[in-house]
Structure formats: structure tokens, C-alpha cells
PDB file of C-alpha atoms in Angstrom:
ATOM      1  CA  UNK A 139    -120.524  76.177  60.225  1.00  0.00           C
ATOM      2  CA  UNK A 140    -122.819  72.665  59.442  1.00  0.00           C
ATOM      3  CA  UNK A 141    -125.457  73.503  56.709  1.00  0.00           C
ATOM      4  CA  UNK A 142    -127.078  71.498  54.570  1.00  0.00           C
ATOM      5  CA  UNK A 143    -130.053  72.009  51.929  1.00  0.00           C
ATOM      6  CA  UNK A 144    -132.841  70.165  52.080  1.00  0.00           C
ATOM      7  CA  UNK A 145    -135.765  70.162  49.297  1.00  0.00           C
ATOM      8  CA  UNK A 146    -139.458  69.910  49.258  1.00  0.00           C
ATOM      9  CA  UNK A 147    -140.565  67.642  46.624  1.00  0.00           C
ATOM     10  CA  UNK A 148    -143.861  68.012  45.368  1.00  0.00           C
ATOM     11  CA  UNK A 149    -145.533  65.022  43.959  1.00  0.00           C
ATOM     12  CA  UNK A 150    -146.927  64.451  40.460  1.00  0.00           C
ATOM     13  CA  UNK A 151    -150.639  65.124  39.934  1.00  0.00           C
ATOM     14  CA  UNK A 152    -151.924  64.806  36.421  1.00  0.00           C
ATOM     15  CA  UNK A 153    -155.262  66.618  35.884  1.00  0.00           C
ATOM     16  CA  UNK A 154    -156.780  67.966  32.473  1.00  0.00           C
ATOM     17  CA  UNK A 155    -154.443  69.780  30.415  1.00  0.00           C
ATOM     18  CA  UNK A 156    -152.379  70.420  33.791  1.00  0.00           C
ATOM     19  CA  UNK A 157    -149.607  68.553  34.913  1.00  0.00           C
ATOM     20  CA  UNK A 158    -148.009  69.326  38.262  1.00  0.00           C
ATOM     21  CA  UNK A 159    -144.545  67.742  38.910  1.00  0.00           C
ATOM     22  CA  UNK A 160    -141.471  67.138  41.236  1.00  0.00           C
ATOM     23  CA  UNK A 161    -140.091  70.713  40.419  1.00  0.00           C
ATOM     24  CA  UNK A 162    -143.444  72.403  40.562  1.00  0.00           C
ATOM     25  CA  UNK A 163    -144.002  73.108  36.505  1.00  0.00           C
ATOM     26  CA  UNK A 164    -147.149  73.705  35.604  1.00  0.00           C
ATOM     27  CA  UNK A 165    -147.046  72.510  31.458  1.00  0.00           C
ATOM     28  CA  UNK A 166    -149.632  74.458  29.400  1.00  0.00           C
ATOM     29  CA  UNK A 167    -150.305  71.853  26.295  1.00  0.00           C
ATOM     30  CA  UNK A 168    -150.288  73.122  23.034  1.00  0.00           C
ATOM     31  CA  UNK A 169    -153.949  73.508  21.735  1.00  0.00           C
ATOM     32  CA  UNK A 170    -154.615  73.175  17.707  1.00  0.00           C
ATOM     33  CA  UNK A 171    -155.441  77.420  17.925  1.00  0.00           C
ATOM     34  CA  UNK A 172    -151.903  78.119  18.814  1.00  0.00           C
ATOM     35  CA  UNK A 173    -150.286  77.037  15.408  1.00  0.00           C
ATOM     36  CA  UNK A 174    -149.421  80.881  13.801  1.00  0.00           C
ATOM     37  CA  UNK A 175    -151.084  81.695  10.577  1.00  0.00           C
ATOM     38  CA  UNK A 176    -147.664  82.495   8.222  1.00  0.00           C
ATOM     39  CA  UNK A 177    -147.556  84.383   4.874  1.00  0.00           C
ATOM     40  CA  UNK A 178    -145.505  82.458   3.189  1.00  0.00           C
ATOM     41  CA  UNK A 179    -142.738  83.631   1.389  1.00  0.00           C
ATOM     42  CA  UNK A 180    -143.427  82.225  -2.129  1.00  0.00           C
ATOM     43  CA  UNK A 181    -140.720  81.485  -4.953  1.00  0.00           C
ATOM     44  CA  UNK A 182    -141.135  80.814  -8.802  1.00  0.00           C
ATOM     45  CA  UNK A 183    -140.034  77.976 -10.417  1.00  0.00           C
ATOM     46  CA  UNK A 184    -140.595  77.394 -13.705  1.00  0.00           C
ATOM     47  CA  UNK A 185    -141.591  74.097 -15.123  1.00  0.00           C
ATOM     48  CA  UNK A 186    -143.538  71.397 -13.432  1.00  0.00           C
ATOM     49  CA  UNK A 187    -145.169  73.480  -9.923  1.00  0.00           C
ATOM     50  CA  UNK A 188    -142.780  72.022  -7.496  1.00  0.00           C
ATOM     51  CA  UNK A 189    -142.462  72.746  -3.604  1.00  0.00           C
ATOM     52  CA  UNK A 190    -139.224  74.805  -2.929  1.00  0.00           C
ATOM     53  CA  UNK A 191    -136.761  74.163  -0.192  1.00  0.00           C
ATOM     54  CA  UNK A 192    -135.571  77.897  -0.073  1.00  0.00           C
ATOM     55  CA  UNK A 193    -138.745  79.544   0.570  1.00  0.00           C
ATOM     56  CA  UNK A 194    -139.503  76.625   3.004  1.00  0.00           C
ATOM     57  CA  UNK A 195    -136.160  77.588   4.655  1.00  0.00           C
ATOM     58  CA  UNK A 196    -136.508  81.651   4.278  1.00  0.00           C
ATOM     59  CA  UNK A 197    -139.728  80.837   5.978  1.00  0.00           C
ATOM     60  CA  UNK A 198    -138.961  78.924   8.948  1.00  0.00           C
ATOM     61  CA  UNK A 199    -136.300  81.443   9.586  1.00  0.00           C
ATOM     62  CA  UNK A 200    -138.626  84.219   9.683  1.00  0.00           C
ATOM     63  CA  UNK A 201    -140.209  82.487  12.996  1.00  0.00           C
ATOM     64  CA  UNK A 202    -137.001  83.179  15.014  1.00  0.00           C
ATOM     65  CA  UNK A 203    -137.641  80.167  17.451  1.00  0.00           C
ATOM     66  CA  UNK A 204    -140.327  77.723  17.839  1.00  0.00           C
ATOM     67  CA  UNK A 205    -142.039  77.429  21.658  1.00  0.00           C
ATOM     68  CA  UNK A 206    -143.026  73.414  22.578  1.00  0.00           C
ATOM     69  CA  UNK A 207    -143.609  73.512  26.085  1.00  0.00           C
ATOM     70  CA  UNK A 208    -144.370  76.473  28.434  1.00  0.00           C
ATOM     71  CA  UNK A 209    -144.197  76.275  32.106  1.00  0.00           C
ATOM     72  CA  UNK A 210    -144.343  78.099  35.969  1.00  0.00           C
ATOM     73  CA  UNK A 211    -141.951  77.348  38.610  1.00  0.00           C
ATOM     74  CA  UNK A 212    -142.398  76.672  41.989  1.00  0.00           C
ATOM     75  CA  UNK A 213    -139.184  75.520  43.537  1.00  0.00           C
ATOM     76  CA  UNK A 214    -138.886  75.463  46.875  1.00  0.00           C
ATOM     77  CA  UNK A 215    -135.557  75.177  49.268  1.00  0.00           C
ATOM     78  CA  UNK A 216    -134.911  74.974  52.977  1.00  0.00           C
ATOM     79  CA  UNK A 217    -130.674  75.868  54.349  1.00  0.00           C
ATOM     80  CA  UNK A 218    -130.830  74.753  58.674  1.00  0.00           C
ATOM     81  CA  UNK A 219    -127.710  75.674  60.314  1.00  0.00           C
ATOM     82  CA  UNK A 220    -127.639  74.872  63.820  1.00  0.00           C
ATOM     83  CA  UNK A 221    -125.132  75.832  66.664  1.00  0.00           C
ATOM     84  CA  UNK A 222    -125.062  75.370  70.435  1.00  0.00           C
ATOM     85  CA  UNK A 223    -126.184  79.153  71.119  1.00  0.00           C
ATOM     86  CA  UNK A 224    -129.072  79.179  68.459  1.00  0.00           C
ATOM     87  CA  UNK A 225    -130.554  78.012  65.076  1.00  0.00           C
ATOM     88  CA  UNK A 226    -131.792  79.578  61.766  1.00  0.00           C
ATOM     89  CA  UNK A 227    -133.496  78.189  59.170  1.00  0.00           C
ATOM     90  CA  UNK A 228    -134.101  79.208  55.549  1.00  0.00           C
ATOM     91  CA  UNK A 229    -137.221  78.555  53.308  1.00  0.00           C
ATOM     92  CA  UNK A 230    -137.542  79.909  50.000  1.00  0.00           C
ATOM     93  CA  UNK A 231    -139.704  79.669  47.103  1.00  0.00           C
ATOM     94  CA  UNK A 232    -138.863  80.629  43.714  1.00  0.00           C
ATOM     95  CA  UNK A 233    -141.552  81.394  41.256  1.00  0.00           C
ATOM     96  CA  UNK A 234    -141.403  81.956  37.884  1.00  0.00           C
ATOM     97  CA  UNK A 235    -141.675  80.786  34.050  1.00  0.00           C
ATOM     98  CA  UNK A 236    -139.652  78.237  31.678  1.00  0.00           C
ATOM     99  CA  UNK A 237    -139.575  77.847  27.817  1.00  0.00           C
ATOM    100  CA  UNK A 238    -139.060  74.927  26.065  1.00  0.00           C
ATOM    101  CA  UNK A 239    -138.299  74.572  21.994  1.00  0.00           C
ATOM    102  CA  UNK A 240    -135.843  75.114  19.265  1.00  0.00           C
ATOM    103  CA  UNK A 241    -134.174  77.590  17.177  1.00  0.00           C
ATOM    104  CA  UNK A 242    -135.430  77.676  13.764  1.00  0.00           C
ATOM    105  CA  UNK A 243    -132.013  77.761  12.324  1.00  0.00           C
ATOM    106  CA  UNK A 244    -130.855  74.400  13.438  1.00  0.00           C
ATOM    107  CA  UNK A 245    -134.200  72.625  11.451  1.00  0.00           C
ATOM    108  CA  UNK A 246    -133.127  70.804   8.610  1.00  0.00           C
ATOM    109  CA  UNK A 247    -135.279  70.575   5.255  1.00  0.00           C
ATOM    110  CA  UNK A 248    -135.524  68.653   2.222  1.00  0.00           C
ATOM    111  CA  UNK A 249    -137.803  68.413  -0.224  1.00  0.00           C
ATOM    112  CA  UNK A 250    -138.426  65.612  -3.045  1.00  0.00           C
ATOM    113  CA  UNK A 251    -141.424  66.901  -5.294  1.00  0.00           C
ATOM    114  CA  UNK A 252    -144.184  68.564  -3.324  1.00  0.00           C
ATOM    115  CA  UNK A 253    -142.961  66.543  -0.310  1.00  0.00           C
ATOM    116  CA  UNK A 254    -141.136  68.221   2.483  1.00  0.00           C
ATOM    117  CA  UNK A 255    -138.719  66.173   4.989  1.00  0.00           C
ATOM    118  CA  UNK A 256    -138.378  68.294   7.967  1.00  0.00           C
ATOM    119  CA  UNK A 257    -135.616  67.096  10.990  1.00  0.00           C
ATOM    120  CA  UNK A 258    -134.986  69.232  14.032  1.00  0.00           C
ATOM    121  CA  UNK A 259    -132.945  68.904  16.976  1.00  0.00           C
ATOM    122  CA  UNK A 260    -134.077  67.931  20.957  1.00  0.00           C
ATOM    123  CA  UNK A 261    -136.101  70.903  22.322  1.00  0.00           C
ATOM    124  CA  UNK A 262    -134.165  72.561  24.546  1.00  0.00           C
ATOM    125  CA  UNK A 263    -134.557  74.863  27.671  1.00  0.00           C
ATOM    126  CA  UNK A 264    -134.387  78.251  25.855  1.00  0.00           C
ATOM    127  CA  UNK A 265    -135.378  80.631  28.911  1.00  0.00           C
ATOM    128  CA  UNK A 266    -135.955  80.160  32.412  1.00  0.00           C
ATOM    129  CA  UNK A 267    -137.634  83.585  33.832  1.00  0.00           C
ATOM    130  CA  UNK A 268    -137.094  83.879  37.636  1.00  0.00           C
ATOM    131  CA  UNK A 269    -137.223  87.448  40.108  1.00  0.00           C
ATOM    132  CA  UNK A 270    -135.235  87.006  43.605  1.00  0.00           C
ATOM    133  CA  UNK A 271    -137.752  89.903  44.209  1.00  0.00           C
ATOM    134  CA  UNK A 272    -140.328  88.228  43.869  1.00  0.00           C
ATOM    135  CA  UNK A 273    -139.468  84.891  46.011  1.00  0.00           C
ATOM    136  CA  UNK A 274    -141.191  83.901  48.646  1.00  0.00           C
ATOM    137  CA  UNK A 275    -139.030  84.028  51.825  1.00  0.00           C
ATOM    138  CA  UNK A 276    -139.688  82.527  55.505  1.00  0.00           C
ATOM    139  CA  UNK A 277    -136.253  83.100  57.586  1.00  0.00           C
ATOM    140  CA  UNK A 278    -136.264  82.190  61.470  1.00  0.00           C
ATOM    141  CA  UNK A 279    -133.492  83.286  63.966  1.00  0.00           C
ATOM    142  CA  UNK A 280    -133.321  81.787  67.639  1.00  0.00           C
ATOM    143  CA  UNK A 281    -130.609  82.866  70.115  1.00  0.00           C
ATOM    144  CA  UNK A 282    -127.676  84.622  69.529  1.00  0.00           C
ATOM    145  CA  UNK A 283    -128.327  83.968  65.967  1.00  0.00           C
ATOM    146  CA  UNK A 284    -128.359  86.696  63.259  1.00  0.00           C
ATOM    147  CA  UNK A 285    -130.599  86.534  59.882  1.00  0.00           C
ATOM    148  CA  UNK A 286    -128.649  85.342  56.749  1.00  0.00           C
ATOM    149  CA  UNK A 287    -126.319  87.988  55.111  1.00  0.00           C
ATOM    150  CA  UNK A 288    -128.021  89.500  51.746  1.00  0.00           C
ATOM    151  CA  UNK A 289    -125.048  87.289  49.729  1.00  0.00           C
ATOM    152  CA  UNK A 290    -126.264  84.342  51.471  1.00  0.00           C
ATOM    153  CA  UNK A 291    -129.486  84.843  50.062  1.00  0.00           C
ATOM    154  CA  UNK A 292    -128.483  85.303  46.828  1.00  0.00           C
ATOM    155  CA  UNK A 293    -126.305  82.250  46.859  1.00  0.00           C
ATOM    156  CA  UNK A 294    -129.730  80.276  48.040  1.00  0.00           C
ATOM    157  CA  UNK A 295    -131.513  81.905  45.291  1.00  0.00           C
ATOM    158  CA  UNK A 296    -129.071  80.939  42.983  1.00  0.00           C
ATOM    159  CA  UNK A 297    -128.723  77.352  44.260  1.00  0.00           C
ATOM    160  CA  UNK A 298    -132.646  76.632  44.286  1.00  0.00           C
ATOM    161  CA  UNK A 299    -132.773  77.838  40.541  1.00  0.00           C
ATOM    162  CA  UNK A 300    -129.959  75.850  39.170  1.00  0.00           C
ATOM    163  CA  UNK A 301    -131.867  72.703  40.970  1.00  0.00           C
ATOM    164  CA  UNK A 302    -135.111  73.811  39.240  1.00  0.00           C
ATOM    165  CA  UNK A 303    -133.016  74.138  35.881  1.00  0.00           C
ATOM    166  CA  UNK A 304    -131.600  70.503  36.075  1.00  0.00           C
ATOM    167  CA  UNK A 305    -135.083  69.122  37.187  1.00  0.00           C
ATOM    168  CA  UNK A 306    -136.254  70.385  34.141  1.00  0.00           C
ATOM    169  CA  UNK A 307    -133.851  69.008  31.599  1.00  0.00           C
ATOM    170  CA  UNK A 308    -133.629  65.640  33.029  1.00  0.00           C
ATOM    171  CA  UNK A 309    -138.148  65.029  32.810  1.00  0.00           C
ATOM    172  CA  UNK A 310    -137.999  62.940  30.208  1.00  0.00           C
ATOM    173  CA  UNK A 311    -141.802  64.034  29.787  1.00  0.00           C
ATOM    174  CA  UNK A 312    -141.321  68.049  29.374  1.00  0.00           C
ATOM    175  CA  UNK A 313    -139.109  66.767  26.483  1.00  0.00           C
ATOM    176  CA  UNK A 314    -142.075  64.459  24.960  1.00  0.00           C
ATOM    177  CA  UNK A 315    -144.168  66.899  24.945  1.00  0.00           C
ATOM    178  CA  UNK A 316    -142.595  69.536  23.904  1.00  0.00           C
ATOM    179  CA  UNK A 317    -141.148  67.362  21.339  1.00  0.00           C
ATOM    180  CA  UNK A 318    -144.841  66.426  20.143  1.00  0.00           C
ATOM    181  CA  UNK A 319    -145.787  70.033  20.231  1.00  0.00           C
ATOM    182  CA  UNK A 320    -142.973  71.336  17.595  1.00  0.00           C
ATOM    183  CA  UNK A 321    -143.455  68.758  15.500  1.00  0.00           C
ATOM    184  CA  UNK A 322    -147.218  69.798  15.325  1.00  0.00           C
ATOM    185  CA  UNK A 323    -146.532  73.576  14.604  1.00  0.00           C
ATOM    186  CA  UNK A 324    -143.842  72.670  12.207  1.00  0.00           C
ATOM    187  CA  UNK A 325    -146.568  70.463  10.022  1.00  0.00           C
ATOM    188  CA  UNK A 326    -148.847  73.204  10.670  1.00  0.00           C
ATOM    189  CA  UNK A 327    -146.819  76.129   9.035  1.00  0.00           C
ATOM    190  CA  UNK A 328    -144.996  73.814   6.403  1.00  0.00           C
ATOM    191  CA  UNK A 329    -148.595  72.431   5.295  1.00  0.00           C
ATOM    192  CA  UNK A 330    -149.623  76.239   4.363  1.00  0.00           C
ATOM    193  CA  UNK A 331    -147.231  76.443   1.548  1.00  0.00           C
ATOM    194  CA  UNK A 332    -148.079  76.640  -1.677  1.00  0.00           C
ATOM    195  CA  UNK A 333    -147.835  73.360  -3.693  1.00  0.00           C
ATOM    196  CA  UNK A 334    -147.014  71.119  -0.493  1.00  0.00           C
ATOM    197  CA  UNK A 335    -148.584  68.027  -0.751  1.00  0.00           C
ATOM    198  CA  UNK A 336    -146.864  65.831   2.285  1.00  0.00           C
ATOM    199  CA  UNK A 337    -144.784  66.733   5.252  1.00  0.00           C
ATOM    200  CA  UNK A 338    -142.713  64.259   7.096  1.00  0.00           C
ATOM    201  CA  UNK A 339    -141.422  65.167  10.681  1.00  0.00           C
ATOM    202  CA  UNK A 340    -138.305  63.510  12.063  1.00  0.00           C
ATOM    203  CA  UNK A 341    -135.999  64.599  15.490  1.00  0.00           C
ATOM    204  CA  UNK A 342    -132.225  63.770  15.678  1.00  0.00           C
ATOM    205  CA  UNK A 343    -131.915  61.545  18.417  1.00  0.00           C
ATOM    206  CA  UNK A 344    -129.755  62.651  20.966  1.00  0.00           C
ATOM    207  CA  UNK A 345    -126.036  62.576  20.702  1.00  0.00           C
ATOM    208  CA  UNK A 346    -124.228  59.278  22.048  1.00  0.00           C
TER     209      UNK A 346
END
């Protein structure tokens, strides 16, 4: 049986606050109002009023995860299977959502007087939400051919989903936007802490 997957590519279009990419992801940019207001955990330190590293770590831990980027998935694939006794095609569009960010447990905090230095890892995909039942499917069989089986359809769905995830992971623009947003969120969180006078944000380099 001859079978291949041909993917439809959506071009790149940049509009105000929205990016449509080759994997069909619509990215929602972080706005200043998106930075949450937290109730800091205060810690009394005898002597000079300096920032408590432990208090900052515990406050960040309460956040669990920091989402830097949220996008909508619209990934499409086509499977064509031609035989002398008939052809059949299967088009599928997977719709869903993805989130890129970091776990706050991976953030490293250091203090020097009233200056806080934050080191966080490169953002990664935290969640990908897709639903097989919500996929848009167009199927056609001619001649003596039968429709794709349920198992075959689910396999195509899985393959298409995996391809969408690969495209998101390899998209440098997504990573850059998520990194910038996370840095902005962390700065906004730390600047609310009592006694903080300066915040330095650093990003870990990708491992070689």
C-alpha cells in the first residue's frame, strides 16, 4: 500500500498583536495588565532591612508555573492512498491550544542587599490541548475503496498532533516571545516584594 502525508503550509502573517505561523498558531501577546498581583510572604530580618531570598523563593513557589505564551493550534494534514481499483483521501485539521512557560521550581534566586537576581530556564511547552472528537475531517473514497478505519484515523490524528508540537518547539520566535514575557512577569512579581530596590533577570543558555 502506498501512503504518504502531505502537509498544507500556512504562510506567515503579522498583524497587530497576532501572529499566524506555519503551524497555524495564533499567539496572544502579554499585556502589562496580565502580570498578577501577589501577596508577598514577608519575613522579618533583624538588623538592616535587606531582601529575604527565602521569602522570594516561597512566593514564587506559590505561583507553580509561569505562562509566557499561549497560542491556538490549527494544524492540517492530508493522506492519499491510490490503487488501481480506487483512491481514497483523508484531510484532517486539528484545533487546540498550547502554552509555553516554566516551572517556578526551576527558577534560581540570589540576593545582594536589596537587589534580586533571577535566573530562569529556557521556556518549554507546558501543555498541548487537542481533542480528536473536535478535529475537522474530510474523507473521500472512490471505486472499491473503503473509508479509513477508526484505528487509521486515530493514527493520522496522532501523527498530525506530533508534527504540530515539533513545529512549535522549533519556532525560535515563539521561544523569544515566551522568554521576554516570562522575564516581564518575574520582574513585576519581584518588584512587589517588600524592600526590593533592583531586579536583574537572566536566562539560562541552552545546553550544548
